[in-house]
Amino acid sequence: MYRVGWQIAEQICQHQRIGMRAARRRAVELLDLVGIPSPGARARDYPHQFSGGMRQRVMIAMALSCEPDILIADEPTTALDVSVQAQILRIIRDLSARTGTSVILITHDLGVLAGIASRVQVMYAGRIVEQAPTAQLFARPRHPYTVGLLGSIPRLDAPRPVRLPSIDGLPPLAADIGPGCAFAPRCPEAEAVCVRKRPVLLPSAVEHLDACLLRHASTPDEKRTA
């Protein structure tokens, strides 16, 4: 219901306490920064006059309008085709390098992470189960959930399987999570201790942490009885 330029300018006025005329000029600059053609003219258009990819660029411009130290991008490539996804990710990466803004990218697409993230945190049932530099995590995943996620991705450099591996079962409801590891009911490696004791993030390599009781047990007996 509101023109794109006004939507960006309105929050600039609210947070930076400058006049609407200066805020509109800044809105046009931001649209140009994220690659909107003819930004001065497009600032007068309504959202329905933009494609999905262009609307996503406008949202990035809006997010950057108050010069944040951290930009949280929650599924920024959802419902976009592959070519537009690549454009949006390139914009986020370039703007981060140009402005010094750190980016927290939330996504289910591991391919997106591989192409843009410097460090990854894998979450399951609301808890971080593994974190590591991106290349290290993809090359040597430690937590069984991460192993399952990466194993379910088709690969062109591997023999074609009869059926892609999958993780059995369903994620638990928050109210049903017991005192132990939330992934234990679906984990092919789970031991009795996994149901009773909640794991915590511990280092397993340089800059690599995971929350798996079995990975950090020192003896086979400890795995079974800890």
Coordinates of C-alpha atoms in Angstrom, one line a residue:
M1 CA 0.0 0.0 0.0
Y2 CA 3.0 2.3 0.3
R3 CA 5.7 3.3 -2.2
V4 CA 9.0 1.5 -1.8
G5 CA 11.0 4.7 -1.4
W6 CA 8.6 5.9 1.4
Q7 CA 8.9 2.6 3.3
I8 CA 12.7 2.9 3.4
A9 CA 12.7 6.7 4.1
E10 CA 10.2 6.3 6.9
Q11 CA 12.4 4.2 9.1
I12 CA 15.5 6.3 8.3
C13 CA 13.5 9.3 9.6
Q14 CA 12.5 7.4 12.7
H15 CA 15.9 6.1 13.7
Q16 CA 18.3 8.7 12.4
R17 CA 16.2 11.8 13.1
I18 CA 16.7 13.5 9.7
G19 CA 14.1 15.2 7.4
M20 CA 12.0 13.3 4.9
R21 CA 13.7 14.9 1.9
A22 CA 17.2 13.8 3.0
A23 CA 15.8 10.3 3.9
R24 CA 14.3 9.9 0.4
R25 CA 17.6 10.8 -1.2
R26 CA 19.2 8.1 1.1
A27 CA 16.5 5.6 0.1
V28 CA 17.4 6.1 -3.6
E29 CA 21.1 5.7 -2.8
L30 CA 20.3 2.4 -1.0
L31 CA 18.3 1.1 -3.9
D32 CA 21.2 1.9 -6.2
L33 CA 23.5 0.1 -3.8
V34 CA 21.6 -3.2 -4.0
G35 CA 21.4 -3.0 -7.8
I36 CA 17.9 -1.7 -8.5
P37 CA 17.9 -0.2 -12.1
S38 CA 16.7 3.5 -12.3
P39 CA 16.5 3.7 -8.5
G40 CA 15.1 7.3 -8.6
A41 CA 12.1 6.2 -10.6
R42 CA 11.6 2.8 -9.0
A43 CA 11.5 4.4 -5.5
R44 CA 8.1 5.8 -6.6
D45 CA 6.8 2.3 -7.4
Y46 CA 4.7 0.0 -5.2
P47 CA 5.9 -3.5 -4.1
H48 CA 3.5 -5.3 -6.5
Q49 CA 5.4 -3.6 -9.4
F50 CA 8.6 -5.5 -8.5
S51 CA 9.6 -9.1 -9.1
G52 CA 10.3 -11.4 -6.2
G53 CA 14.0 -11.0 -6.5
M54 CA 13.7 -7.2 -6.8
R55 CA 11.5 -7.1 -3.6
Q56 CA 14.2 -9.1 -1.8
R57 CA 16.8 -6.5 -2.9
V58 CA 14.5 -3.7 -1.5
M59 CA 14.3 -5.6 1.8
I60 CA 18.1 -5.7 1.9
A61 CA 18.2 -2.0 1.3
M62 CA 15.7 -1.5 4.1
A63 CA 17.7 -3.6 6.4
L64 CA 20.9 -1.7 5.7
S65 CA 19.3 1.7 5.9
C66 CA 20.2 2.3 9.5
E67 CA 23.8 1.0 9.1
P68 CA 23.5 -2.0 11.4
D69 CA 26.6 -3.7 12.8
I70 CA 24.9 -7.1 12.3
L71 CA 22.4 -8.0 9.6
I72 CA 20.2 -11.1 10.3
A73 CA 19.1 -12.6 7.1
D74 CA 16.4 -15.2 7.7
E75 CA 15.9 -17.5 4.7
P76 CA 16.7 -14.6 2.2
T77 CA 16.6 -17.0 -0.8
T78 CA 13.3 -18.8 -0.1
A79 CA 10.9 -19.0 -3.1
L80 CA 13.5 -17.5 -5.5
D81 CA 14.8 -19.4 -8.5
V82 CA 18.5 -20.4 -8.6
S83 CA 19.8 -17.6 -10.7
V84 CA 18.0 -15.0 -8.5
Q85 CA 19.3 -16.7 -5.4
A86 CA 22.9 -16.3 -6.6
Q87 CA 22.3 -12.6 -7.2
I88 CA 20.9 -12.0 -3.7
L89 CA 23.7 -13.9 -2.1
R90 CA 26.3 -12.0 -4.1
I91 CA 24.7 -8.7 -3.0
I92 CA 24.8 -9.7 0.6
R93 CA 28.4 -10.8 0.4
D94 CA 29.5 -7.7 -1.4
L95 CA 27.7 -5.4 0.9
S96 CA 29.1 -7.1 3.9
A97 CA 32.6 -6.6 2.6
R98 CA 31.9 -3.0 1.5
T99 CA 30.1 -1.8 4.7
G100 CA 31.8 -3.9 7.3
T101 CA 28.4 -5.3 8.4
S102 CA 28.5 -8.9 9.8
V103 CA 25.8 -11.2 8.5
I104 CA 24.0 -14.0 10.4
L105 CA 22.4 -16.1 7.7
I106 CA 19.6 -18.5 8.7
T107 CA 18.8 -21.1 6.1
H108 CA 18.0 -24.8 5.5
D109 CA 20.0 -24.7 2.3
L110 CA 23.4 -26.1 2.9
G111 CA 24.5 -25.2 -0.6
V112 CA 23.9 -21.5 0.3
L113 CA 26.1 -21.9 3.4
A114 CA 28.9 -23.5 1.4
G115 CA 29.0 -20.5 -0.9
I116 CA 28.8 -17.6 1.5
A117 CA 29.4 -18.5 5.2
S118 CA 32.8 -18.4 6.9
R119 CA 31.5 -20.3 9.9
V120 CA 28.5 -22.6 10.4
Q121 CA 26.4 -23.4 13.4
V122 CA 24.1 -26.4 13.0
M123 CA 21.0 -26.4 15.2
Y124 CA 18.6 -29.2 16.1
A125 CA 15.4 -28.8 18.2
G126 CA 16.5 -25.2 19.1
R127 CA 20.0 -26.2 20.3
I128 CA 23.4 -25.8 18.6
V129 CA 24.8 -29.2 18.1
E130 CA 27.9 -28.4 16.0
Q131 CA 29.9 -25.3 14.9
A132 CA 33.0 -25.0 12.9
P133 CA 34.6 -23.1 10.0
T134 CA 32.6 -23.9 6.9
A135 CA 35.1 -25.9 4.9
Q136 CA 36.1 -27.9 8.0
L137 CA 32.4 -28.7 8.8
F138 CA 31.7 -29.9 5.3
A139 CA 34.9 -32.0 5.1
R140 CA 34.7 -33.5 8.6
P141 CA 31.3 -33.3 10.2
R142 CA 31.3 -34.6 13.7
H143 CA 27.7 -34.7 15.0
P144 CA 25.4 -37.5 13.7
Y145 CA 22.8 -34.9 12.7
T146 CA 25.2 -33.0 10.6
V147 CA 26.5 -36.2 9.0
G148 CA 22.9 -37.1 8.1
L149 CA 22.2 -33.7 6.6
L150 CA 25.3 -33.7 4.4
G151 CA 24.7 -37.3 3.5
S152 CA 21.2 -36.5 2.1
I153 CA 22.5 -34.0 -0.4
P154 CA 22.9 -35.3 -4.0
R155 CA 26.5 -35.0 -5.3
L156 CA 27.8 -34.9 -8.8
D157 CA 31.2 -36.2 -7.8
A158 CA 29.9 -39.4 -6.2
P159 CA 28.4 -42.6 -7.6
R160 CA 24.6 -42.4 -8.0
P161 CA 23.0 -44.1 -5.1
V162 CA 19.9 -46.3 -5.5
R163 CA 18.2 -44.1 -2.9
L164 CA 19.5 -41.0 -1.1
P165 CA 20.1 -41.6 2.6
S166 CA 17.6 -39.9 4.9
I167 CA 17.2 -39.3 8.7
D168 CA 14.5 -41.6 10.1
G169 CA 11.7 -40.1 12.2
L170 CA 10.6 -36.6 12.7
P171 CA 11.9 -33.6 14.7
P172 CA 10.4 -33.6 18.3
L173 CA 8.0 -31.1 19.7
A174 CA 9.6 -28.8 22.2
A175 CA 7.3 -30.2 25.0
D176 CA 8.5 -33.7 24.2
I177 CA 12.2 -33.2 24.5
G178 CA 13.5 -35.3 27.4
P179 CA 16.5 -34.8 29.6
G180 CA 19.0 -36.2 27.2
C181 CA 20.1 -35.5 23.6
A182 CA 17.2 -34.3 21.5
F183 CA 18.5 -36.2 18.5
A184 CA 18.8 -39.5 20.3
P185 CA 15.5 -41.0 19.2
R186 CA 16.6 -40.5 15.5
C187 CA 20.3 -41.2 15.9
P188 CA 21.6 -44.4 14.4
E189 CA 24.6 -44.3 16.9
A190 CA 22.6 -43.6 20.1
E191 CA 23.5 -45.4 23.3
A192 CA 21.6 -45.5 26.6
V193 CA 23.6 -42.5 28.0
C194 CA 22.2 -40.3 25.2
V195 CA 18.7 -40.6 26.5
R196 CA 19.7 -39.6 30.1
K197 CA 22.3 -37.0 29.8
R198 CA 22.2 -33.7 27.9
P199 CA 25.3 -33.1 25.8
V200 CA 27.1 -29.7 25.7
L201 CA 29.3 -28.2 23.0
L202 CA 32.9 -29.3 23.5
P203 CA 36.0 -28.9 21.2
S204 CA 36.7 -31.9 19.0
A205 CA 39.3 -30.1 16.8
V206 CA 40.8 -26.7 16.4
E207 CA 37.8 -24.2 16.1
H208 CA 35.5 -27.2 15.8
L209 CA 32.9 -27.9 18.5
D210 CA 30.1 -30.5 18.7
A211 CA 27.5 -31.7 21.3
C212 CA 27.7 -35.5 21.0
L213 CA 28.3 -37.5 24.2
L214 CA 29.7 -40.5 22.2
R215 CA 32.3 -38.3 20.5
H216 CA 33.7 -37.1 23.8
A217 CA 33.5 -40.3 25.9
S218 CA 37.0 -41.4 26.6
T219 CA 36.2 -45.2 26.8
P220 CA 33.6 -47.6 25.4
D221 CA 32.4 -48.3 29.0
E222 CA 31.9 -44.5 29.5
K223 CA 29.8 -44.4 26.3
R224 CA 27.4 -47.0 27.7
T225 CA 27.2 -46.0 31.4
A226 CA 28.0 -42.3 31.8

